[in-house]
C-alpha cells in the first residue's frame, strides 16, 4: 500500500510554508524530495498489526505558533511538568512551532546549544546539516518520508567536546489544536567525552478532533560521550502516535534510553541503537501500560558493528481491558563485531481476559565470538498471589496494584532520575484507573 491518499500537503503548499518561515534552501529541497518519496513508498510493516487500519491521516495544517509571554499560559498539567526544571534549559513546542526557549548563561558560555530545530537550521547549519535525516533516512518508508517533509518546531541539542551538563535539559511537546500539524523532530549531537541528560514529555489538552503525531528522534554519540535520553508519551485516545528513534554510538560511547509509553491511543514506536564503535554501549528501558481498546506496537533494537560492544534491552508492559500489544526485541550482531554482548528481556502482564500481549525476542547473529541471550514471557495476574494477599486483609484492587508495581519495579527502580520515577508511577496509577 502506498500513501497517495494520506499526503497531508502538496508541493506548492509545502514550498510556501517553508519560504514563509525563511528556511535555508537545503531544508526546503530536503522537504520537497521527501514529499516526492512519500507518494511512492509503502507504509511501515508492523509485526502482526496493520498500521493502514489506524487513523494516520489526521495531520492537520501548519499554523504559526505564538510565543508564550508566561509559562502560566500553559494548560495546568503541562505547566506542572516544567516546575523546578528552569535552571538548565527548557523548550516548549505548542502544536506547529516552538513557543518558549531558555538556556542558562553558564551552559551557553560552555558552547552548549539548546534551541528549536528550525532556528538551528538557519543559525547553526554547519552543525545540523551533516546529521539531519541521517540516522532515520527519508526513504525508509512512507511515514519517515512524510516526517522528513513536514517536521516542525523540534529540538536541537549540541554539547561540545569534554563538556559535562549536570542538570537535565527538558522539552515539553504539547498539542491542543486538532487542526494544527504536530510533528516535532529531536536532534542531539554529543561530541567526544561529553555528558548530557535530556528529558521530554508529549502531552495534549482540550483536543476537538483526531491528531496524527509522526515524530522522530536522532542522536549521535561521539567517542567516549554519554547520552541519557528519557521520554514520556502521555497522549489521549484522540491521538495516533508513531515515533521512530535512532542513536548512532561511536567508540567507547554510551547511550541510555528511558521510555515511558503511557498513551491512551494507538501507538507504534521503534527505538534503535546502532553500536558503530568498539566498546560502545546501549541500555534501553521501556515500560508501557495499555488500556481501553488500544493497539500497541513497540520495538526495541540494538545493532552491533563495533568490537566488544554491549547492549541491554528491558521492556515491561501491562495490558488491561481490551488493549492489544506486540512487543518486539531485536538484537543484530554483524559480522566482525567480535566479543559483542547482546541481552534482552520482554515481559507482558495481562489484567483482563480480553487483553492481549505478544512478546517477540529476536537474535540475529552473524559472528561466532559473541554472547547473546533473551527472555520473554506473557501471562495473566497470578490468581494464587491475589488470593494470598487478600487472605492477609488486602483488597483485590490493592492486591492487583501491588503485583503490578512489583512487575514494573525492576525497570522503574533502575531509572536514575527521581522526578521521572515519580512521574511514571503517577501515570501508571492513572492508566490503571486508580
CSV table of C-alpha atoms in Angstrom, one decimal:
chain,number,residue,atom,x,y,z
A,1,UNK,CA,0.0,0.0,0.0
A,2,UNK,CA,1.3,3.5,-0.8
A,3,UNK,CA,0.4,6.7,0.9
A,4,UNK,CA,-1.1,8.5,-2.1
A,5,UNK,CA,-4.3,9.2,-0.1
A,6,UNK,CA,-2.6,10.3,3.1
A,7,UNK,CA,-0.3,13.0,1.9
A,8,UNK,CA,-1.1,16.0,4.2
A,9,UNK,CA,0.3,18.7,1.9
A,10,UNK,CA,1.1,19.2,-1.8
A,11,UNK,CA,4.3,20.5,-3.2
A,12,UNK,CA,3.2,24.1,-3.6
A,13,UNK,CA,1.8,24.4,-0.1
A,14,UNK,CA,4.9,22.8,1.4
A,15,UNK,CA,7.2,25.2,-0.6
A,16,UNK,CA,5.1,28.2,0.5
A,17,UNK,CA,5.2,27.2,4.2
A,18,UNK,CA,9.0,26.7,4.0
A,19,UNK,CA,9.5,30.0,2.4
A,20,UNK,CA,7.2,31.8,4.9
A,21,UNK,CA,9.5,30.5,7.6
A,22,UNK,CA,12.5,31.7,5.7
A,23,UNK,CA,14.1,28.2,5.8
A,24,UNK,CA,17.5,27.7,4.1
A,25,UNK,CA,17.3,26.3,0.6
A,26,UNK,CA,18.8,23.0,1.6
A,27,UNK,CA,16.0,22.5,4.1
A,28,UNK,CA,13.3,23.3,1.5
A,29,UNK,CA,14.9,21.0,-1.0
A,30,UNK,CA,15.0,18.2,1.5
A,31,UNK,CA,11.3,18.6,2.4
A,32,UNK,CA,10.3,18.5,-1.3
A,33,UNK,CA,12.4,15.5,-2.2
A,34,UNK,CA,11.0,13.7,0.9
A,35,UNK,CA,7.4,14.5,-0.1
A,36,UNK,CA,8.0,13.0,-3.5
A,37,UNK,CA,9.2,9.8,-1.8
A,38,UNK,CA,6.2,9.7,0.5
A,39,UNK,CA,3.9,9.4,-2.5
A,40,UNK,CA,5.6,6.2,-3.7
A,41,UNK,CA,6.9,4.4,-0.6
A,42,UNK,CA,4.9,1.8,1.3
A,43,UNK,CA,3.8,2.2,4.9
A,44,UNK,CA,6.0,0.6,7.6
A,45,UNK,CA,5.3,-3.0,8.3
A,46,UNK,CA,4.3,-3.7,11.9
A,47,UNK,CA,4.7,-7.1,13.4
A,48,UNK,CA,1.2,-8.8,13.4
A,49,UNK,CA,-0.6,-5.5,13.1
A,50,UNK,CA,-1.6,-3.3,10.1
A,51,UNK,CA,-0.9,0.4,10.5
A,52,UNK,CA,-3.0,1.2,7.4
A,53,UNK,CA,-6.1,0.4,9.6
A,54,UNK,CA,-5.1,3.0,12.1
A,55,UNK,CA,-6.2,6.6,11.9
A,56,UNK,CA,-2.9,8.0,10.5
A,57,UNK,CA,-4.3,10.7,8.2
A,58,UNK,CA,-5.1,13.5,10.7
A,59,UNK,CA,-2.0,15.6,10.1
A,60,UNK,CA,-3.7,19.0,10.1
A,61,UNK,CA,-2.0,22.0,8.6
A,62,UNK,CA,0.9,24.2,9.6
A,63,UNK,CA,-0.2,27.0,11.9
A,64,UNK,CA,2.4,29.6,13.1
A,65,UNK,CA,2.9,29.5,16.8
A,66,UNK,CA,2.6,32.5,19.2
A,67,UNK,CA,5.4,32.8,21.8
A,68,UNK,CA,4.4,32.4,25.4
A,69,UNK,CA,4.6,35.6,27.5
A,70,UNK,CA,4.5,33.5,30.6
A,71,UNK,CA,4.6,29.8,31.5
A,72,UNK,CA,1.4,30.4,33.3
A,73,UNK,CA,-0.3,30.4,29.9
A,74,UNK,CA,0.2,26.6,29.6
A,75,UNK,CA,-2.5,24.1,30.5
A,76,UNK,CA,-2.3,23.1,34.1
A,77,UNK,CA,-0.9,19.6,33.6
A,78,UNK,CA,1.7,20.9,31.1
A,79,UNK,CA,2.8,23.6,33.5
A,80,UNK,CA,3.3,21.0,36.2
A,81,UNK,CA,5.9,19.3,34.0
A,82,UNK,CA,8.2,22.3,34.0
A,83,UNK,CA,8.1,23.0,37.7
A,84,UNK,CA,11.7,23.0,39.0
A,85,UNK,CA,13.2,22.5,35.6
A,86,UNK,CA,14.0,26.0,34.6
A,87,UNK,CA,17.6,26.2,35.8
A,88,UNK,CA,19.4,24.4,33.0
A,89,UNK,CA,17.3,24.6,29.8
A,90,UNK,CA,13.7,24.3,28.7
A,91,UNK,CA,12.0,24.2,25.3
A,92,UNK,CA,8.2,24.2,24.8
A,93,UNK,CA,6.6,23.4,21.5
A,94,UNK,CA,2.9,24.0,21.1
A,95,UNK,CA,1.3,22.5,18.0
A,96,UNK,CA,3.3,23.5,14.9
A,97,UNK,CA,6.0,25.6,16.5
A,98,UNK,CA,8.2,26.5,19.4
A,99,UNK,CA,6.8,29.0,21.9
A,100,UNK,CA,9.4,29.1,24.6
A,101,UNK,CA,13.2,28.6,24.7
A,102,UNK,CA,15.6,29.1,27.6
A,103,UNK,CA,19.2,28.0,28.3
A,104,UNK,CA,21.3,29.1,31.3
A,105,UNK,CA,24.1,31.5,30.7
A,106,UNK,CA,26.6,29.0,32.2
A,107,UNK,CA,25.8,26.4,29.6
A,108,UNK,CA,25.7,28.9,26.8
A,109,UNK,CA,29.2,30.1,27.8
A,110,UNK,CA,30.4,26.5,27.6
A,111,UNK,CA,29.2,26.3,24.0
A,112,UNK,CA,26.1,24.2,24.6
A,113,UNK,CA,23.3,24.9,22.0
A,114,UNK,CA,19.7,24.1,23.0
A,115,UNK,CA,17.2,25.6,20.7
A,116,UNK,CA,14.4,24.7,18.3
A,117,UNK,CA,15.5,22.8,15.3
A,118,UNK,CA,14.0,25.3,12.8
A,119,UNK,CA,16.2,28.1,14.3
A,120,UNK,CA,19.2,25.8,14.4
A,121,UNK,CA,18.9,25.0,10.7
A,122,UNK,CA,19.4,28.7,10.0
A,123,UNK,CA,21.9,29.7,12.7
A,124,UNK,CA,23.9,26.5,13.0
A,125,UNK,CA,23.8,25.0,9.6
A,126,UNK,CA,27.3,23.5,9.9
A,127,UNK,CA,26.3,21.5,12.9
A,128,UNK,CA,22.8,20.5,11.8
A,129,UNK,CA,23.2,19.6,8.1
A,130,UNK,CA,25.6,16.7,8.5
A,131,UNK,CA,23.2,14.9,10.8
A,132,UNK,CA,19.6,15.8,10.0
A,133,UNK,CA,17.8,12.8,8.5
A,134,UNK,CA,21.0,10.7,8.5
A,135,UNK,CA,20.1,8.2,11.3
A,136,UNK,CA,16.5,7.9,10.1
A,137,UNK,CA,16.5,8.1,6.3
A,138,UNK,CA,13.6,9.6,4.5
A,139,UNK,CA,13.5,6.6,2.2
A,140,UNK,CA,12.8,4.0,4.9
A,141,UNK,CA,9.1,4.1,4.4
A,142,UNK,CA,6.2,6.5,3.8
A,143,UNK,CA,5.9,7.6,7.5
A,144,UNK,CA,9.6,8.5,7.6
A,145,UNK,CA,9.3,10.4,4.3
A,146,UNK,CA,6.2,12.3,5.5
A,147,UNK,CA,8.0,13.3,8.7
A,148,UNK,CA,11.1,14.5,6.7
A,149,UNK,CA,8.8,16.6,4.6
A,150,UNK,CA,6.5,18.1,7.3
A,151,UNK,CA,8.5,18.2,10.6
A,152,UNK,CA,8.1,21.4,12.6
A,153,UNK,CA,9.5,23.0,15.7
A,154,UNK,CA,11.5,20.3,17.3
A,155,UNK,CA,14.7,20.4,19.4
A,156,UNK,CA,18.4,20.7,18.6
A,157,UNK,CA,20.8,19.9,21.4
A,158,UNK,CA,24.6,20.2,20.8
A,159,UNK,CA,27.1,19.5,23.5
A,160,UNK,CA,30.8,20.4,22.7
A,161,UNK,CA,33.8,18.2,23.3
A,162,UNK,CA,34.6,17.5,27.0
A,163,UNK,CA,31.5,19.4,28.3
A,164,UNK,CA,29.5,17.7,31.0
A,165,UNK,CA,26.0,19.1,31.5
A,166,UNK,CA,24.9,18.3,35.1
A,167,UNK,CA,21.3,19.4,35.1
A,168,UNK,CA,18.8,17.6,32.7
A,169,UNK,CA,17.7,19.7,29.8
A,170,UNK,CA,13.9,19.4,29.2
A,171,UNK,CA,11.4,19.8,26.4
A,172,UNK,CA,7.6,19.7,26.5
A,173,UNK,CA,5.8,18.9,23.3
A,174,UNK,CA,2.2,20.0,23.5
A,175,UNK,CA,-0.7,19.6,21.1
A,176,UNK,CA,-4.0,21.3,21.8
A,177,UNK,CA,-5.3,22.2,18.4
A,178,UNK,CA,-6.5,19.2,16.3
A,179,UNK,CA,-6.3,21.3,13.1
A,180,UNK,CA,-2.6,22.0,13.6
A,181,UNK,CA,0.3,19.9,12.2
A,182,UNK,CA,2.2,18.4,15.1
A,183,UNK,CA,5.5,16.7,14.0
A,184,UNK,CA,8.5,17.6,16.2
A,185,UNK,CA,11.9,16.3,15.3
A,186,UNK,CA,14.6,15.9,18.0
A,187,UNK,CA,18.2,16.0,17.0
A,188,UNK,CA,21.0,15.6,19.6
A,189,UNK,CA,24.8,15.7,18.9
A,190,UNK,CA,27.1,14.9,21.8
A,191,UNK,CA,30.8,15.5,20.9
A,192,UNK,CA,33.7,13.4,22.2
A,193,UNK,CA,33.8,12.8,26.0
A,194,UNK,CA,30.7,15.0,26.7
A,195,UNK,CA,27.8,14.1,29.0
A,196,UNK,CA,24.2,15.2,28.9
A,197,UNK,CA,20.7,14.1,30.1
A,198,UNK,CA,17.7,15.1,28.0
A,199,UNK,CA,14.1,14.6,29.1
A,200,UNK,CA,10.9,15.3,27.2
A,201,UNK,CA,7.2,14.9,27.6
A,202,UNK,CA,4.5,14.6,25.0
A,203,UNK,CA,1.1,15.9,26.2
A,204,UNK,CA,-2.2,17.1,24.8
A,205,UNK,CA,-5.0,19.3,26.1
A,206,UNK,CA,-8.6,20.0,25.0
A,207,UNK,CA,-8.5,18.5,21.6
A,208,UNK,CA,-11.6,18.6,19.4
A,209,UNK,CA,-10.7,16.1,16.8
A,210,UNK,CA,-8.1,13.5,15.9
A,211,UNK,CA,-4.3,14.1,15.6
A,212,UNK,CA,-1.6,12.0,14.0
A,213,UNK,CA,1.7,12.5,15.6
A,214,UNK,CA,4.5,11.4,13.3
A,215,UNK,CA,7.7,12.1,15.2
A,216,UNK,CA,11.4,11.3,15.0
A,217,UNK,CA,14.5,11.3,17.3
A,218,UNK,CA,18.1,11.2,16.0
A,219,UNK,CA,21.0,11.0,18.4
A,220,UNK,CA,24.7,11.0,17.6
A,221,UNK,CA,27.0,10.0,20.4
A,222,UNK,CA,30.7,10.6,19.6
A,223,UNK,CA,33.8,8.8,21.1
A,224,UNK,CA,33.6,8.5,24.8
A,225,UNK,CA,30.4,10.6,25.1
A,226,UNK,CA,27.4,9.6,27.2
A,227,UNK,CA,23.8,10.5,26.5
A,228,UNK,CA,20.9,9.7,28.7
A,229,UNK,CA,17.6,10.2,26.8
A,230,UNK,CA,14.3,10.0,28.7
A,231,UNK,CA,10.9,10.4,27.1
A,232,UNK,CA,7.3,10.0,28.4
A,233,UNK,CA,4.4,10.0,26.0
A,234,UNK,CA,1.0,10.6,27.7
A,235,UNK,CA,-1.3,11.4,24.8
A,236,UNK,CA,-5.0,10.8,24.8
A,237,UNK,CA,-7.2,8.5,22.7
A,238,UNK,CA,-7.6,11.3,20.2
A,239,UNK,CA,-4.0,10.9,19.0
A,240,UNK,CA,-2.3,8.2,17.0
A,241,UNK,CA,1.4,8.3,18.0
A,242,UNK,CA,4.1,7.0,15.6
A,243,UNK,CA,7.6,7.6,16.8
A,244,UNK,CA,11.0,6.4,15.4
A,245,UNK,CA,14.1,6.8,17.5
A,246,UNK,CA,17.7,6.1,16.4
A,247,UNK,CA,21.1,6.6,18.1
A,248,UNK,CA,24.5,6.2,16.4
A,249,UNK,CA,27.1,5.3,19.1
A,250,UNK,CA,30.8,5.6,18.4
A,251,UNK,CA,33.9,4.2,20.2
A,252,UNK,CA,33.6,3.8,24.0
A,253,UNK,CA,30.4,5.9,23.9
A,254,UNK,CA,27.2,5.1,25.9
A,255,UNK,CA,23.6,5.6,25.0
A,256,UNK,CA,20.8,5.1,27.6
A,257,UNK,CA,17.1,5.1,26.7
A,258,UNK,CA,14.4,5.5,29.2
A,259,UNK,CA,10.9,5.4,27.6
A,260,UNK,CA,7.5,5.6,29.3
A,261,UNK,CA,4.8,4.7,26.8
A,262,UNK,CA,1.6,5.9,28.6
A,263,UNK,CA,-0.6,6.9,25.7
A,264,UNK,CA,-4.3,6.1,25.6
A,265,UNK,CA,-4.5,5.9,21.7
A,266,UNK,CA,-3.0,3.6,19.1
A,267,UNK,CA,0.8,3.7,19.4
A,268,UNK,CA,3.8,2.4,17.4
A,269,UNK,CA,7.4,3.1,18.3
A,270,UNK,CA,10.8,1.9,17.2
A,271,UNK,CA,13.8,2.6,19.3
A,272,UNK,CA,17.2,1.5,18.0
A,273,UNK,CA,20.9,1.9,19.0
A,274,UNK,CA,23.4,1.5,16.2
A,275,UNK,CA,26.6,0.4,18.0
A,276,UNK,CA,29.0,1.5,15.4
A,277,UNK,CA,32.1,1.9,17.6
A,278,UNK,CA,34.3,-0.6,19.5
A,279,UNK,CA,33.4,-0.6,23.2
A,280,UNK,CA,30.1,1.2,22.6
A,281,UNK,CA,27.2,0.6,25.0
A,282,UNK,CA,23.4,0.8,24.8
A,283,UNK,CA,21.0,0.4,27.7
A,284,UNK,CA,17.2,0.6,26.9
A,285,UNK,CA,14.4,0.5,29.4
A,286,UNK,CA,10.8,0.7,28.2
A,287,UNK,CA,7.7,0.5,30.4
A,288,UNK,CA,4.2,0.6,29.0
A,289,UNK,CA,0.6,0.4,30.2
A,290,UNK,CA,-2.2,-0.3,27.7
A,291,UNK,CA,-5.9,0.3,28.3
A,292,UNK,CA,-9.2,0.6,26.6
A,293,UNK,CA,-9.1,-0.7,23.0
A,294,UNK,CA,-5.6,0.5,22.3
A,295,UNK,CA,-3.4,-1.2,19.7
A,296,UNK,CA,0.2,-1.0,20.6
A,297,UNK,CA,3.4,-2.0,18.8
A,298,UNK,CA,6.7,-1.4,20.5
A,299,UNK,CA,10.1,-2.4,19.0
A,300,UNK,CA,13.5,-2.0,20.7
A,301,UNK,CA,16.6,-2.8,18.7
A,302,UNK,CA,20.4,-2.9,19.1
A,303,UNK,CA,22.5,-3.4,16.0
A,304,UNK,CA,26.2,-4.3,16.8
A,305,UNK,CA,29.0,-3.3,14.4
A,306,UNK,CA,31.8,-2.5,16.9
A,307,UNK,CA,34.0,-5.0,18.7
A,308,UNK,CA,33.3,-5.5,22.4
A,309,UNK,CA,30.0,-3.6,22.1
A,310,UNK,CA,27.3,-4.4,24.6
A,311,UNK,CA,23.5,-3.8,24.6
A,312,UNK,CA,20.8,-4.4,27.2
A,313,UNK,CA,17.1,-4.1,26.5
A,314,UNK,CA,14.3,-4.4,29.0
A,315,UNK,CA,10.6,-3.9,28.2
A,316,UNK,CA,7.8,-4.5,30.6
A,317,UNK,CA,4.2,-3.9,29.6
A,318,UNK,CA,0.9,-4.2,31.4
A,319,UNK,CA,-2.3,-4.6,29.4
A,320,UNK,CA,-5.8,-4.1,30.8
A,321,UNK,CA,-9.4,-4.1,29.4
A,322,UNK,CA,-9.2,-4.8,25.7
A,323,UNK,CA,-5.7,-3.4,24.9
A,324,UNK,CA,-3.6,-5.4,22.4
A,325,UNK,CA,0.2,-5.2,22.5
A,326,UNK,CA,3.0,-6.5,20.3
A,327,UNK,CA,6.4,-6.2,22.0
A,328,UNK,CA,9.5,-6.8,19.8
A,329,UNK,CA,13.1,-7.0,20.8
A,330,UNK,CA,15.7,-7.3,18.1
A,331,UNK,CA,19.4,-7.8,18.7
A,332,UNK,CA,21.5,-7.9,15.5
A,333,UNK,CA,25.2,-8.7,15.7
A,334,UNK,CA,27.0,-8.1,12.5
A,335,UNK,CA,30.0,-10.0,11.1
A,336,UNK,CA,33.2,-8.6,12.6
A,337,UNK,CA,31.6,-7.5,15.9
A,338,UNK,CA,33.7,-9.9,17.9
A,339,UNK,CA,33.2,-10.0,21.7
A,340,UNK,CA,29.9,-8.3,21.4
A,341,UNK,CA,27.3,-9.0,24.1
A,342,UNK,CA,23.5,-8.5,23.5
A,343,UNK,CA,20.9,-9.2,26.1
A,344,UNK,CA,17.2,-8.6,26.0
A,345,UNK,CA,14.1,-9.2,28.1
A,346,UNK,CA,10.4,-8.6,27.2
A,347,UNK,CA,7.6,-9.4,29.6
A,348,UNK,CA,3.9,-8.7,29.3
A,349,UNK,CA,1.3,-8.9,32.1
A,350,UNK,CA,-2.4,-9.1,31.1
A,351,UNK,CA,-5.0,-8.0,33.6
A,352,UNK,CA,-8.1,-8.9,31.7
A,353,UNK,CA,-9.3,-12.0,29.7
A,354,UNK,CA,-9.9,-9.7,26.7
A,355,UNK,CA,-6.4,-8.0,26.8
A,356,UNK,CA,-3.7,-9.5,24.5
A,357,UNK,CA,0.0,-9.4,24.6
A,358,UNK,CA,2.7,-10.9,22.4
A,359,UNK,CA,6.4,-10.8,23.2
A,360,UNK,CA,8.8,-11.5,20.3
A,361,UNK,CA,12.5,-11.8,21.2
A,362,UNK,CA,14.8,-12.0,18.1
A,363,UNK,CA,18.5,-12.7,17.9
A,364,UNK,CA,20.2,-12.3,14.6
A,365,UNK,CA,23.9,-13.2,14.9
A,366,UNK,CA,26.5,-13.2,12.0
A,367,UNK,CA,29.6,-13.5,14.2
A,368,UNK,CA,30.8,-16.5,16.3
A,369,UNK,CA,32.8,-14.9,19.1
A,370,UNK,CA,29.9,-13.2,20.9
A,371,UNK,CA,27.5,-13.7,23.7
A,372,UNK,CA,23.7,-13.1,23.5
A,373,UNK,CA,20.6,-14.0,25.3
A,374,UNK,CA,16.9,-13.3,25.6
A,375,UNK,CA,14.0,-13.9,27.9
A,376,UNK,CA,10.3,-13.4,27.2
A,377,UNK,CA,7.0,-14.1,29.0
A,378,UNK,CA,3.4,-13.3,28.6
A,379,UNK,CA,0.8,-14.1,31.3
A,380,UNK,CA,-2.1,-13.0,33.4
A,381,UNK,CA,-2.0,-12.0,37.1
A,382,UNK,CA,-1.3,-15.0,39.2
A,383,UNK,CA,-4.6,-15.9,41.0
A,384,UNK,CA,-2.7,-17.6,43.9
A,385,UNK,CA,-0.8,-14.4,44.5
A,386,UNK,CA,-4.0,-12.4,44.6
A,387,UNK,CA,-5.6,-14.9,47.0
A,388,UNK,CA,-2.6,-14.9,49.3
A,389,UNK,CA,-2.6,-11.1,49.6
A,390,UNK,CA,-6.4,-11.0,50.1
A,391,UNK,CA,-6.0,-13.6,52.8
A,392,UNK,CA,-3.9,-11.0,54.6
A,393,UNK,CA,-6.7,-8.5,54.6
A,394,UNK,CA,-5.7,-6.6,51.4
A,395,UNK,CA,-8.4,-5.7,49.0
A,396,UNK,CA,-8.4,-7.2,45.5
A,397,UNK,CA,-7.8,-3.8,43.9
A,398,UNK,CA,-4.8,-3.2,46.2
A,399,UNK,CA,-3.5,-6.7,45.7
A,400,UNK,CA,-3.5,-6.3,41.9
A,401,UNK,CA,-1.8,-3.0,42.3
A,402,UNK,CA,1.0,-4.5,44.4
A,403,UNK,CA,1.6,-7.2,41.9
A,404,UNK,CA,1.6,-4.8,39.0
A,405,UNK,CA,4.1,-2.5,40.8
A,406,UNK,CA,6.3,-5.5,41.6
A,407,UNK,CA,6.2,-6.5,37.9
A,408,UNK,CA,7.3,-3.0,36.8
A,409,UNK,CA,9.7,-2.3,39.6
A,410,UNK,CA,12.8,-3.9,38.0
A,411,UNK,CA,12.6,-1.3,35.3
A,412,UNK,CA,11.3,1.7,37.2
A,413,UNK,CA,13.8,1.2,40.1
A,414,UNK,CA,16.7,1.4,37.6
A,415,UNK,CA,15.7,4.9,36.3
A,416,UNK,CA,18.3,7.3,37.7
A,417,UNK,CA,16.1,10.3,37.7
A,418,UNK,CA,13.9,10.6,40.8
A,419,UNK,CA,11.5,13.0,39.3
A,420,UNK,CA,10.9,10.8,36.3
A,421,UNK,CA,10.4,7.7,38.5
A,422,UNK,CA,7.7,9.6,40.4
A,423,UNK,CA,6.0,10.8,37.2
A,424,UNK,CA,5.9,7.4,35.7
A,425,UNK,CA,4.4,5.9,38.9
A,426,UNK,CA,1.7,8.6,38.9
A,427,UNK,CA,1.0,7.8,35.2
A,428,UNK,CA,0.8,4.1,35.9
A,429,UNK,CA,-1.8,4.7,38.6
A,430,UNK,CA,-3.8,6.9,36.2
A,431,UNK,CA,-3.7,4.3,33.4
A,432,UNK,CA,-4.8,1.6,35.9
A,433,UNK,CA,-7.8,3.7,36.9
A,434,UNK,CA,-6.6,4.3,40.4
